[in-house]
XYZ file of C-alpha atoms in Angstrom:
751
model
C 40.565 18.313 33.437
C 37.531 18.651 31.198
C 36.766 18.013 27.558
C 35.759 20.626 25.010
C 32.120 19.858 25.857
C 32.617 20.694 29.525
C 32.324 17.017 30.527
C 34.951 14.900 32.239
C 37.125 12.942 29.784
C 35.460 9.705 30.844
C 31.902 10.906 30.223
C 30.767 9.008 28.265
C 33.179 6.255 29.293
C 33.545 4.894 25.765
C 33.216 8.143 23.807
C 30.135 6.813 22.050
C 26.795 8.632 21.937
C 28.250 11.857 23.355
C 25.185 14.127 22.932
C 23.053 11.845 25.119
C 25.376 11.908 28.153
C 25.538 14.671 30.735
C 27.170 15.590 34.016
C 24.500 15.376 36.727
C 24.227 17.361 39.965
C 26.023 14.717 42.014
C 29.064 15.012 39.784
C 28.542 11.659 38.063
C 28.253 10.887 34.367
C 24.727 9.875 33.342
C 22.780 9.015 30.213
C 19.269 10.158 29.294
C 16.686 7.632 30.473
C 14.862 7.927 27.147
C 15.121 9.981 23.989
C 11.792 11.783 24.200
C 11.441 11.696 28.008
C 7.769 12.552 27.656
C 8.536 15.981 26.187
C 7.420 16.795 22.619
C 10.013 18.272 20.296
C 7.560 20.426 18.347
C 4.717 22.665 19.433
C 1.079 21.613 19.444
C 0.518 24.195 16.727
C 2.726 22.209 14.350
C 0.610 19.148 15.048
C -2.589 21.031 14.205
C -0.956 22.540 11.121
C 0.019 19.141 9.726
C -3.114 17.208 10.682
C -5.665 19.896 9.822
C -3.656 21.953 7.323
C -2.553 19.074 5.147
C -5.936 17.419 5.541
C -7.718 20.546 4.304
C -5.206 21.053 1.496
C -5.633 17.539 0.143
C -9.405 17.672 0.513
C -9.553 20.868 -1.578
C -6.774 20.043 -4.042
C -7.948 16.497 -4.779
C -11.559 17.603 -5.187
C -10.341 20.267 -7.624
C -8.437 17.647 -9.640
C -11.574 15.509 -9.849
C -13.552 18.554 -11.026
C -10.940 19.266 -13.709
C -11.116 15.646 -14.841
C -14.890 15.874 -15.096
C -14.971 19.261 -16.850
C -12.113 19.042 -19.341
C -11.504 15.318 -19.842
C -15.204 14.482 -19.897
C -15.395 11.954 -17.064
C -18.999 11.321 -16.036
C -19.701 10.649 -12.358
C -21.768 7.557 -11.614
C -21.761 4.755 -9.072
C -19.481 2.751 -11.387
C -17.066 5.659 -11.672
C -17.189 6.338 -7.900
C -16.356 2.735 -6.943
C -14.228 1.519 -9.880
C -12.628 4.706 -11.346
C -13.947 3.681 -14.764
C -11.934 0.400 -14.808
C -9.413 2.191 -17.009
C -6.453 3.130 -14.761
C -3.003 2.747 -16.316
C 0.125 0.997 -15.064
C 1.913 3.898 -13.378
C -1.074 5.091 -11.395
C -2.016 1.533 -10.371
C 1.553 0.998 -9.129
C 1.394 4.307 -7.262
C -1.903 3.329 -5.655
C -0.539 -0.045 -4.547
C 2.522 1.619 -3.032
C 0.267 4.094 -1.256
C -2.147 1.426 0.010
C 0.693 -0.752 1.285
C 2.630 2.099 2.896
C 1.124 2.150 6.356
C 2.390 4.048 9.342
C 3.866 0.663 10.318
C 5.861 0.546 7.080
C 7.702 3.713 8.020
C 7.862 3.123 11.759
C 8.072 -0.643 12.281
C 10.699 -1.206 9.576
C 13.105 1.065 11.450
C 12.122 -0.558 14.737
C 13.147 -4.038 13.532
C 16.418 -2.545 12.245
C 16.970 -1.072 15.716
C 16.310 -4.465 17.335
C 17.874 -6.902 14.830
C 20.198 -4.908 12.579
C 20.370 -5.224 8.782
C 18.184 -8.345 8.691
C 15.183 -6.472 10.109
C 14.404 -4.084 7.226
C 15.244 -6.772 4.675
C 12.753 -9.257 6.135
C 10.180 -6.516 6.549
C 10.521 -5.519 2.878
C 10.814 -8.955 1.285
C 8.244 -10.515 3.606
C 5.640 -7.935 2.627
C 6.503 -7.502 -1.073
C 5.811 -11.048 -2.247
C 2.123 -10.746 -1.365
C 1.691 -7.851 -3.784
C 3.686 -9.627 -6.505
C 1.615 -12.802 -6.170
C -1.689 -10.957 -5.863
C -1.046 -9.785 -9.425
C -1.995 -13.336 -10.506
C -5.405 -12.938 -8.888
C -5.719 -9.456 -10.383
C -5.440 -10.877 -13.904
C -7.912 -13.653 -13.054
C -10.422 -11.021 -11.941
C -10.273 -9.530 -15.444
C -10.751 -12.990 -16.970
C -13.387 -14.493 -14.701
C -15.248 -11.588 -13.046
C -14.807 -8.542 -15.311
C -17.845 -6.677 -13.953
C -17.284 -7.346 -10.240
C -17.138 -4.521 -7.711
C -15.846 -6.315 -4.578
C -14.184 -9.572 -3.577
C -17.248 -10.702 -1.639
C -19.436 -10.156 -4.695
C -17.283 -12.760 -6.457
C -17.495 -15.081 -3.425
C -21.300 -14.937 -3.482
C -21.463 -15.534 -7.217
C -19.346 -18.692 -6.907
C -19.959 -20.123 -3.431
C -23.332 -18.758 -2.327
C -24.748 -16.842 0.618
C -23.168 -18.734 3.547
C -19.649 -18.287 2.183
C -20.498 -14.684 1.331
C -21.348 -13.897 4.955
C -18.244 -15.733 6.223
C -15.804 -13.885 3.978
C -17.609 -10.598 4.524
C -16.810 -10.936 8.238
C -13.142 -11.691 7.519
C -12.855 -8.758 5.117
C -14.411 -6.381 7.645
C -12.042 -7.719 10.324
C -9.055 -7.170 8.024
C -10.061 -3.587 7.238
C -10.641 -2.894 10.933
C -7.198 -4.211 11.917
C -5.447 -2.270 9.149
C -7.327 0.903 10.070
C -6.381 0.437 13.719
C -2.697 0.080 12.876
C -2.779 3.154 10.650
C -4.273 5.383 13.310
C -2.347 3.923 16.255
C 0.976 4.535 14.522
C 0.007 7.948 13.225
C -1.426 9.166 16.523
C 1.622 7.910 18.465
C 4.027 9.879 16.262
C 1.920 13.048 16.241
C 1.599 12.936 20.030
C 5.289 12.168 20.644
C 6.517 14.941 18.349
C 3.973 17.696 19.025
C 2.184 16.886 22.269
C -1.195 16.889 20.496
C -3.664 14.828 22.516
C -3.630 11.257 21.208
C -7.431 11.019 21.186
C -7.743 14.295 19.321
C -5.109 13.204 16.804
C -7.028 9.967 16.215
C -10.216 11.874 15.400
C -8.683 14.681 13.343
C -6.532 12.535 11.023
C -9.423 11.007 9.005
C -11.297 14.299 8.434
C -9.523 15.421 5.259
C -9.636 11.881 3.892
C -13.391 11.733 4.402
C -13.952 14.956 2.477
C -11.994 14.141 -0.673
C -13.213 10.530 -0.719
C -16.802 11.745 -0.479
C -16.211 14.142 -3.356
C -14.352 11.936 -5.794
C -14.592 8.298 -4.785
C -11.941 5.875 -5.993
C -10.551 8.301 -8.600
C -9.959 10.933 -5.905
C -8.309 8.299 -3.741
C -6.035 7.327 -6.626
C -5.049 10.938 -7.330
C -4.382 11.595 -3.644
C -2.435 8.340 -3.421
C -0.145 9.470 -6.220
C 0.587 12.779 -4.475
C 1.116 11.017 -1.146
C 3.458 8.457 -2.728
C 5.479 11.220 -4.377
C 5.902 13.038 -1.052
C 6.772 9.860 0.876
C 9.408 8.854 -1.668
C 10.843 12.356 -1.787
C 11.330 12.334 1.982
C 12.676 8.769 1.819
C 15.424 9.749 -0.622
C 16.256 12.751 1.564
C 16.852 10.617 4.659
C 18.727 7.842 2.844
C 21.157 10.280 1.228
C 21.492 12.243 4.464
C 22.522 9.215 6.532
C 24.990 7.756 4.045
C 26.228 10.814 2.127
C 25.676 14.231 3.693
C 25.210 14.032 7.467
C 28.021 15.613 9.530
C 27.401 13.001 12.242
C 27.566 9.988 9.923
C 27.674 10.783 6.205
C 29.241 7.592 4.821
C 28.769 3.811 4.937
C 32.141 3.472 6.673
C 31.117 5.816 9.505
C 27.868 3.910 10.048
C 29.760 0.597 9.849
C 32.328 1.615 12.450
C 29.697 2.876 14.877
C 27.510 -0.231 14.458
C 30.548 -2.422 15.024
C 31.313 -0.566 18.245
C 27.649 -0.484 19.377
C 27.498 -4.294 19.451
C 31.031 -4.805 20.728
C 31.298 -7.111 23.766
C 33.858 -4.698 25.207
C 31.497 -1.731 25.126
C 30.965 -0.112 28.528
C 27.237 -0.440 29.281
C 27.314 0.608 32.941
C 25.441 3.841 32.275
C 22.783 2.224 30.080
C 19.370 2.579 31.683
C 16.810 -0.250 31.970
C 14.958 -0.791 28.702
C 17.785 0.541 26.525
C 19.987 -1.540 24.234
C 23.742 -1.838 24.569
C 26.351 -4.361 23.492
C 25.947 -7.610 21.499
C 22.549 -8.468 20.011
C 20.991 -11.591 21.459
C 20.208 -14.134 18.731
C 22.505 -12.551 16.138
C 25.676 -14.209 14.864
C 28.556 -12.952 17.032
C 26.100 -10.433 18.476
C 26.520 -8.183 15.431
C 23.950 -5.842 13.903
C 25.535 -6.428 10.475
C 24.546 -10.012 9.724
C 21.642 -11.893 8.159
C 22.233 -14.719 10.653
C 19.654 -13.384 13.097
C 17.071 -15.584 14.807
C 15.020 -12.550 15.805
C 15.086 -11.160 12.275
C 14.160 -14.525 10.757
C 11.266 -15.138 13.165
C 9.961 -11.655 12.463
C 10.248 -12.421 8.739
C 8.100 -15.545 9.031
C 5.430 -13.711 11.044
C 5.617 -10.864 8.557
C 5.136 -13.138 5.543
C 2.208 -15.061 7.016
C 0.411 -12.067 8.495
C 0.721 -9.895 5.428
C -0.808 -12.449 3.090
C -4.036 -11.855 4.954
C -3.563 -8.093 4.934
C -3.348 -8.094 1.111
C -5.509 -10.990 -0.050
C -8.366 -10.197 2.365
C -8.290 -6.426 1.978
C -11.004 -5.450 -0.475
C -8.938 -2.388 -1.382
C -6.470 -4.501 -3.398
C -9.325 -6.213 -5.221
C -10.785 -2.790 -6.008
C -7.452 -1.630 -7.412
C -7.348 -4.697 -9.655
C -10.932 -4.036 -10.748
C -10.102 -0.396 -11.513
C -7.015 -1.252 -13.568
C -7.005 -1.317 -17.343
C -6.726 -5.023 -18.369
C -3.374 -4.487 -20.096
C -2.034 -2.636 -17.034
C -3.101 -5.028 -14.281
C -0.163 -7.437 -14.224
C 2.496 -4.797 -14.846
C 0.990 -2.482 -12.224
C 1.213 -5.050 -9.429
C 4.768 -6.140 -10.257
C 5.946 -2.542 -10.511
C 4.049 -1.540 -7.373
C 5.601 -4.357 -5.356
C 9.147 -3.569 -6.474
C 8.742 0.155 -5.836
C 7.197 -0.442 -2.412
C 10.163 -2.653 -1.420
C 12.266 0.503 -1.225
C 10.154 2.091 1.509
C 10.883 -0.333 4.378
C 14.231 -1.558 3.026
C 15.874 1.763 2.205
C 14.239 3.758 4.995
C 14.752 1.104 7.679
C 18.356 0.569 6.590
C 19.008 4.288 7.001
C 17.025 5.650 9.962
C 16.914 2.393 11.932
C 20.655 1.803 11.671
C 21.378 5.517 12.149
C 19.601 5.377 15.502
C 22.031 2.653 16.599
C 25.045 4.295 14.998
C 24.344 7.557 16.829
C 23.899 5.798 20.172
C 20.483 7.370 20.786
C 18.951 6.454 24.163
C 15.771 4.996 22.686
C 14.005 2.580 25.012
C 12.430 -0.657 23.820
C 9.044 0.760 24.836
C 9.593 3.855 22.671
C 10.701 1.634 19.799
C 7.550 -0.503 20.068
C 5.486 2.680 19.642
C 7.287 3.376 16.372
C 9.478 6.243 17.582
C 12.825 5.095 16.159
C 12.517 7.072 12.867
C 11.503 10.321 14.607
C 14.425 9.998 17.021
C 16.944 9.432 14.224
C 15.448 12.221 12.100
C 15.638 14.687 14.988
C 19.223 13.693 15.791
C 20.222 14.218 12.153
C 18.198 17.307 11.196
C 16.742 18.791 14.362
C 13.193 20.120 14.200
C 13.189 19.900 10.395
C 13.673 16.139 10.660
C 10.774 15.874 13.077
C 8.528 17.815 10.685
C 9.520 15.621 7.722
C 8.768 12.420 9.639
C 5.476 13.902 10.799
C 4.494 14.728 7.210
C 5.656 11.341 5.965
C 3.628 9.430 8.542
C 0.587 11.636 7.978
C 0.802 10.932 4.225
C 0.919 7.197 4.937
C -2.012 7.307 7.344
C -4.263 9.373 5.096
C -3.467 7.645 1.796
C -3.852 4.106 3.122
C -6.780 5.303 5.244
C -8.663 6.544 2.187
C -8.239 3.113 0.585
C -9.669 1.482 3.717
C -12.590 3.924 3.666
C -13.565 2.948 0.139
C -12.882 -0.746 0.736
C -15.368 -0.833 3.611
C -17.807 1.501 1.858
C -17.967 -0.720 -1.232
C -18.486 -3.848 0.893
C -21.319 -2.166 2.774
C -22.857 -0.810 -0.429
C -22.658 -3.800 -2.755
C -22.487 -6.743 -0.331
C -24.853 -5.570 2.397
C -27.161 -2.853 1.046
C -27.545 -4.048 -2.545
C -27.440 -7.768 -1.695
C -29.660 -8.001 1.388
C -31.551 -4.706 1.704
C -32.326 -3.343 -1.765
C -31.403 -5.764 -4.586
C -33.005 -3.418 -7.142
C -30.956 -0.401 -6.110
C -30.311 2.097 -8.879
C -26.969 3.641 -9.709
C -28.002 6.865 -8.001
C -28.923 5.003 -4.797
C -25.631 3.099 -4.865
C -23.742 6.383 -5.215
C -25.667 7.949 -2.320
C -25.123 5.043 0.071
C -21.465 4.733 -0.934
C -20.968 8.252 0.389
C -23.032 7.543 3.502
C -20.852 4.556 4.358
C -17.649 6.523 3.663
C -18.744 9.113 6.208
C -19.888 6.491 8.732
C -16.708 4.443 8.621
C -14.582 7.585 8.719
C -16.147 8.513 12.045
C -15.810 4.929 13.279
C -12.053 5.056 12.548
C -11.564 7.732 15.179
C -13.630 5.882 17.795
C -11.704 2.669 17.115
C -8.307 4.328 17.572
C -9.388 5.961 20.829
C -10.672 2.647 22.181
C -7.455 0.802 21.352
C -5.335 3.599 22.802
C -7.366 3.383 26.009
C -6.651 -0.356 26.139
C -2.933 0.438 25.618
C -2.757 -1.694 22.475
C 0.430 -0.860 20.554
C 1.156 -0.775 16.851
C 3.723 -3.567 17.169
C 1.255 -5.883 18.959
C -1.439 -5.364 16.332
C 1.037 -6.018 13.534
C 2.252 -9.332 14.968
C -1.197 -10.632 15.925
C -2.925 -9.732 12.646
C -2.125 -13.027 10.911
C -3.469 -15.086 13.817
C -6.922 -13.586 13.325
C -7.202 -13.455 9.526
C -4.579 -15.891 8.191
C -6.979 -18.849 7.994
C -8.903 -17.246 5.113
C -5.856 -16.639 2.890
C -5.707 -19.991 1.069
C -9.503 -20.272 0.619
C -9.731 -16.759 -0.878
C -6.752 -17.539 -3.126
C -8.488 -20.659 -4.429
C -11.605 -18.640 -5.256
C -10.382 -17.783 -8.765
C -7.392 -20.111 -9.117
C -8.855 -23.583 -8.439
C -12.076 -24.736 -10.052
C -12.451 -27.681 -7.612
C -12.463 -25.476 -4.490
C -15.831 -25.812 -2.748
C -17.830 -23.564 -0.436
C -18.035 -25.941 2.540
C -14.266 -26.347 2.615
C -13.765 -22.594 2.363
C -16.069 -21.842 5.293
C -14.721 -24.691 7.431
C -11.126 -23.720 6.670
C -11.711 -20.108 7.708
C -13.475 -20.917 10.975
C -11.438 -23.943 12.097
C -8.158 -22.309 11.109
C -8.925 -19.131 13.033
C -9.972 -21.025 16.171
C -6.870 -23.235 15.982
C -4.616 -20.224 15.510
C -6.059 -18.306 18.458
C -5.938 -21.351 20.767
C -2.318 -22.170 19.887
C -1.301 -18.507 20.214
C -2.748 -18.160 23.719
C -1.561 -21.620 24.798
C 2.066 -20.974 23.860
C 1.980 -17.601 25.626
C 0.569 -19.199 28.789
C 3.013 -22.127 28.783
C 6.145 -20.092 28.046
C 5.453 -17.019 30.179
C 2.962 -18.238 32.774
C 0.418 -15.526 32.048
C -1.667 -14.196 29.169
C -1.613 -10.439 28.615
C -0.693 -7.913 25.936
C 3.010 -8.296 26.670
C 3.236 -12.106 26.565
C 0.881 -12.550 23.595
C 2.997 -10.099 21.601
C 6.207 -12.122 22.000
C 7.800 -13.826 18.985
C 7.121 -17.489 19.826
C 3.347 -17.187 20.510
C 2.700 -14.946 17.503
C 4.809 -17.117 15.186
C 2.937 -20.241 16.304
C -0.478 -18.634 15.998
C 0.254 -17.190 12.552
C 1.507 -20.484 11.128
C -1.270 -22.602 12.642
C -3.984 -20.257 11.409
C -2.646 -20.163 7.836
C -1.808 -23.861 7.505
C -4.893 -25.318 9.210
C -7.195 -23.091 7.163
C -5.507 -24.199 3.954
C -5.342 -27.890 4.848
C -9.035 -28.044 5.785
C -10.102 -26.265 2.599
C -7.941 -28.342 0.271
C -8.898 -31.630 1.961
C -12.654 -31.030 1.778
C -12.373 -29.745 -1.783
C -10.546 -32.902 -2.866
C -13.125 -35.067 -1.099
C -16.104 -33.192 -2.559
C -14.771 -31.279 -5.560
C -16.638 -28.419 -7.122
C -16.773 -28.179 -10.916
C -16.799 -24.462 -11.524
C -16.701 -22.971 -15.015
C -16.882 -19.409 -13.615
C -20.020 -18.649 -15.607
C -21.678 -17.288 -12.456
C -18.825 -14.887 -11.749
C -18.753 -13.724 -15.365
C -22.491 -13.061 -15.100
C -22.074 -10.358 -12.435
C -23.868 -7.294 -13.779
C -23.054 -3.612 -13.691
C -25.417 -1.432 -11.672
C -25.357 1.467 -14.135
C -26.494 -0.344 -17.255
C -26.052 2.808 -19.351
C -22.407 3.150 -18.319
C -19.988 2.403 -21.154
C -16.264 1.858 -20.843
C -13.938 3.418 -23.395
C -11.497 0.518 -23.055
C -10.708 -0.963 -26.487
C -12.340 -4.402 -26.970
C -9.015 -6.109 -27.646
C -7.972 -5.416 -24.038
C -10.500 -8.059 -22.918
C -9.311 -10.621 -25.444
C -8.955 -13.981 -23.692
C -5.686 -14.872 -25.401
C -4.105 -11.584 -24.287
C -5.280 -12.094 -20.713
C -3.880 -15.626 -20.700
C -0.512 -14.291 -21.830
C -0.709 -11.697 -19.062
C -1.408 -14.480 -16.557
C 1.600 -16.502 -17.732
C 3.750 -13.367 -17.514
C 2.672 -12.482 -13.975
C 3.039 -16.092 -12.784
C 6.585 -16.250 -14.151
C 7.740 -12.893 -12.809
C 5.749 -13.027 -9.579
C 7.051 -16.461 -8.590
C 10.636 -15.791 -9.724
C 10.885 -12.470 -7.893
C 9.348 -14.042 -4.776
C 11.956 -16.806 -4.826
C 14.723 -14.221 -5.216
C 13.467 -12.085 -2.327
C 12.613 -14.895 0.095
C 15.314 -17.468 -0.669
C 18.078 -16.526 -3.093
C 18.995 -13.116 -1.671
C 19.141 -14.146 2.024
C 20.944 -17.409 1.183
C 23.615 -15.518 -0.733
C 24.051 -13.166 2.239
C 24.449 -15.939 4.839
C 28.026 -16.977 3.900
C 29.157 -13.417 4.591
C 28.495 -14.011 8.295
C 29.241 -10.656 9.885
C 29.434 -8.119 7.068
C 32.816 -6.667 6.216
C 33.080 -2.965 5.391
C 33.053 -3.782 1.670
C 29.982 -6.010 1.922
C 28.146 -3.504 4.106
C 28.949 -0.736 1.605
C 27.580 -2.927 -1.208
C 24.403 -3.510 0.853
C 24.015 0.228 1.430
C 24.546 1.037 -2.261
C 21.702 -1.355 -3.141
C 19.444 0.373 -0.600
C 20.302 3.836 -1.940
C 19.951 2.854 -5.610
C 16.669 1.026 -5.032
C 15.234 3.984 -3.165
C 16.284 6.572 -5.758
C 15.189 4.574 -8.826
C 11.886 3.539 -7.241
C 11.146 7.143 -6.314
C 11.868 8.367 -9.841
C 9.630 5.699 -11.385
C 6.671 6.262 -9.089
C 6.819 10.044 -9.460
C 7.303 10.376 -13.230
C 5.662 7.296 -14.803
C 2.042 8.255 -13.961
C 2.648 11.739 -15.387
C 4.100 10.287 -18.597
C 1.231 7.838 -19.078
C -1.463 10.452 -18.492
C 0.220 13.262 -20.407
C -2.576 13.521 -22.965
C -5.198 14.013 -20.264
C -2.991 16.609 -18.567
C -2.714 18.528 -21.841
C -6.505 18.479 -22.185
C -6.867 19.950 -18.712
C -4.187 22.592 -19.318
C -5.760 23.499 -22.641
C -9.157 23.730 -20.964
C -7.839 25.990 -18.221
C -6.659 28.511 -20.825
C -9.807 28.303 -22.952
C -12.546 30.911 -22.649
C -15.219 29.886 -20.137
C -17.924 31.136 -22.525
C -16.612 28.891 -25.286
C -16.280 26.022 -22.826
C -19.902 26.467 -21.704
C -21.055 26.353 -25.326
C -19.055 23.185 -25.912
C -20.550 21.689 -22.735
C -24.037 22.616 -23.951
C -23.408 20.933 -27.298
C -22.107 17.900 -25.448
C -25.258 17.717 -23.326
C -27.466 17.997 -26.396
C -25.555 15.230 -28.146
C -25.741 13.085 -25.013
C -29.518 13.563 -24.920
C -29.806 12.576 -28.583
C -27.585 9.534 -28.098
C -29.615 8.434 -25.084
C -32.720 8.120 -27.293
C -30.928 5.905 -29.840
C -29.905 2.527 -28.357
C -26.863 2.000 -30.593
C -25.658 5.601 -30.722
C -23.139 5.344 -27.882
C -21.594 2.160 -29.233
C -21.445 3.616 -32.729
C -19.799 6.799 -31.425
C -17.100 4.772 -29.666
C -16.561 2.796 -32.870
C -16.082 6.018 -34.859
C -13.735 7.377 -32.226
C -11.535 4.282 -32.268
C -11.358 4.122 -36.049
C -10.588 7.823 -36.459
C -7.849 7.596 -33.841
C -6.428 4.635 -35.732
C -6.441 6.640 -38.969
C -4.679 9.557 -37.304
C -2.010 7.356 -35.819
C -1.367 5.581 -39.098
C -1.167 8.840 -41.022
C 1.547 10.062 -38.644
C 3.412 6.759 -38.740
C 2.949 6.239 -34.977
C 1.481 2.888 -33.891
C -1.786 3.220 -32.030
C -2.023 2.413 -28.333
C -5.792 2.641 -28.393
C -8.527 1.259 -30.512
C -7.135 -1.941 -32.012
C -4.791 -4.516 -30.649
C -1.104 -4.036 -31.333
C -1.176 -7.690 -32.369
C -3.614 -6.872 -35.145
C -3.164 -4.707 -38.198
C -4.728 -3.678 -41.441
C -3.298 -4.784 -44.719
C -1.044 -2.379 -46.521
C -3.561 -1.485 -49.221
C -6.238 -0.631 -46.664
C -3.748 1.487 -44.708
C -2.909 3.473 -47.840
C -6.606 3.986 -48.515
C -7.117 5.361 -44.988
C -4.183 7.753 -45.394
C -5.684 9.074 -48.631
C -9.005 9.593 -46.844
C -7.285 11.761 -44.254
C -5.672 13.838 -46.987
C -9.085 14.424 -48.656
C -11.556 15.058 -45.819
C -14.393 16.005 -48.149
C -14.278 12.645 -49.866
C -13.881 10.994 -46.468
C -17.092 12.537 -45.141
C -19.002 11.239 -48.146
C -17.980 7.729 -47.175
C -19.891 8.011 -43.850
C -23.130 6.903 -45.453
C -24.274 3.816 -43.622
C -22.494 4.417 -40.300
C -19.319 2.557 -41.231
C -16.213 4.628 -41.735
C -13.939 3.909 -44.629
C -16.335 1.771 -46.676
């Protein structure tokens, strides 16, 4: 007697995971030894098409967007513009950039891996444990605007406050952070490309950064921001597709109840695991309450959460890219951008991991632990649900993550090399043009180094999971000192340096010692286990902080931040069009209070309140699991809508200028450009002309807004206003332009 599939009725013995069982030549029922079995699902051509095709597309498209911005919006390229994007980026785009920077290959791959290993607790601890850093960094972002408004890099601020020795120390830690992040990006990306297409892993490592290098060279930070928005939109579009597919539309699953029933059976103690091959999971989960995948009472999930929290503080606070994003933000957008970015990013690991990671278990896919550690859980689930189309979507999603976060790392390292090495120690009198030239040189150099680094780590068989867990051991000691840089006026340089060095040494020693004592040997496998990495991460963070705080209390500094406020722009003739009220100290203090309140409260909710409320549930019931899934779906959909449409809404005026310019005669546009150049030449010869022009522009915009009854968002503070009589006078001036022009006698409008 045979089943409809041509297999004996008892193959598989428990009726679970049917597609992965087969009837072998000896007449016995067997299960696949692994999901991928060393055979790529897609052709090499698809790999080239995604890596080179998408790379070329984004290089050309992003460069074109930068050209449009320059031609029709009037943006002028300079070293300040290249490295700071004009310091005038609005909330939506800043949030999009943060999401893009923080969405690594590990975010997509590792979040599903921890769901595969620990169940529902895995993606939650991944998301919450890596969101709080972004929320809390918003406090530092506001302090940058208050205490170092002209800074270009984090190390530039360190040197201004603590001197050369501390500058060199933190420069090393920042370079180490960027190197580790870059390694994880390329290791994860190359592993997925190779597994799905068969493209040589070394070739994939070298080809991935090429497109990023080109558009970063062309447009600097602004190009990176534009590309990040497009990447974020694509990633969130694919995310929503997979979440809805798993829980709503998939024939294999298609509902929370179907996933619940399969997860319940997958971890059942009565499940027949005789055909499970070595390295595959089957039956109850060790360390989870009642062995269930559907519980927050998971020792493995909790330990991963602690490592995740500690390690990721270093990845955010010591990554110059996040400081550059804060520097580039409009002052009124800084605090809102980081809160919004953190909440939107939460959806990527939480919603995606809760769908693809759990789907892999619910479908009974024969993924091995080794395949999972290489980040192959999402591709396996996507292929099982959608076939080749799923593999292509995951490939595109991972490539977007690698290139968008990779471009941020390129500029982070380039700016450190340019401002903190070249300008500080080689050519202190460097001009804006020289800064721009060497910024591009360092972008190209580090882009090539990225490929070499990934190849070297692949040769050493270093995995994405190992790098992720060990990261905090190496950089965690500098987290508290760098936090105190702008938040504690008593923090001193000696304590900062000692904390970084002693903390790192203590962390590494404890990490290796625990691995040797518990497992009897020290290698990549034992040092990547939970206990050694947890110990090393905690020791590094805590010792570094304790040393710094102790020495600072013993020998307190008395910093008034005058040295950080004195940091100068390189392009002295560069003028920001940000309204003066945006830099008002009282407004920035209110922004700081706002970000402290929301950042701390949301962190408490994500790290304490939410998990504590989930603990009494024990093993989730069907109703509770459905509620959990609804939160994941809703968060993913709403976050995707916000990150896709908010930047467009905020920059609608600039988009209209570009569209209008595209449909304007080129001859007319050239004449307008010529007039603009002539006016620029005239203004350059008059010292106060540029400032006076900006004053006119602000006041005229204010008049236009008041005449239409719409409150102005530019020019003057919303907290300020003109008296009613003056407002009526301005409206009359708009109605009688001839009389209005006569009033422009001494350079002051409206007098």
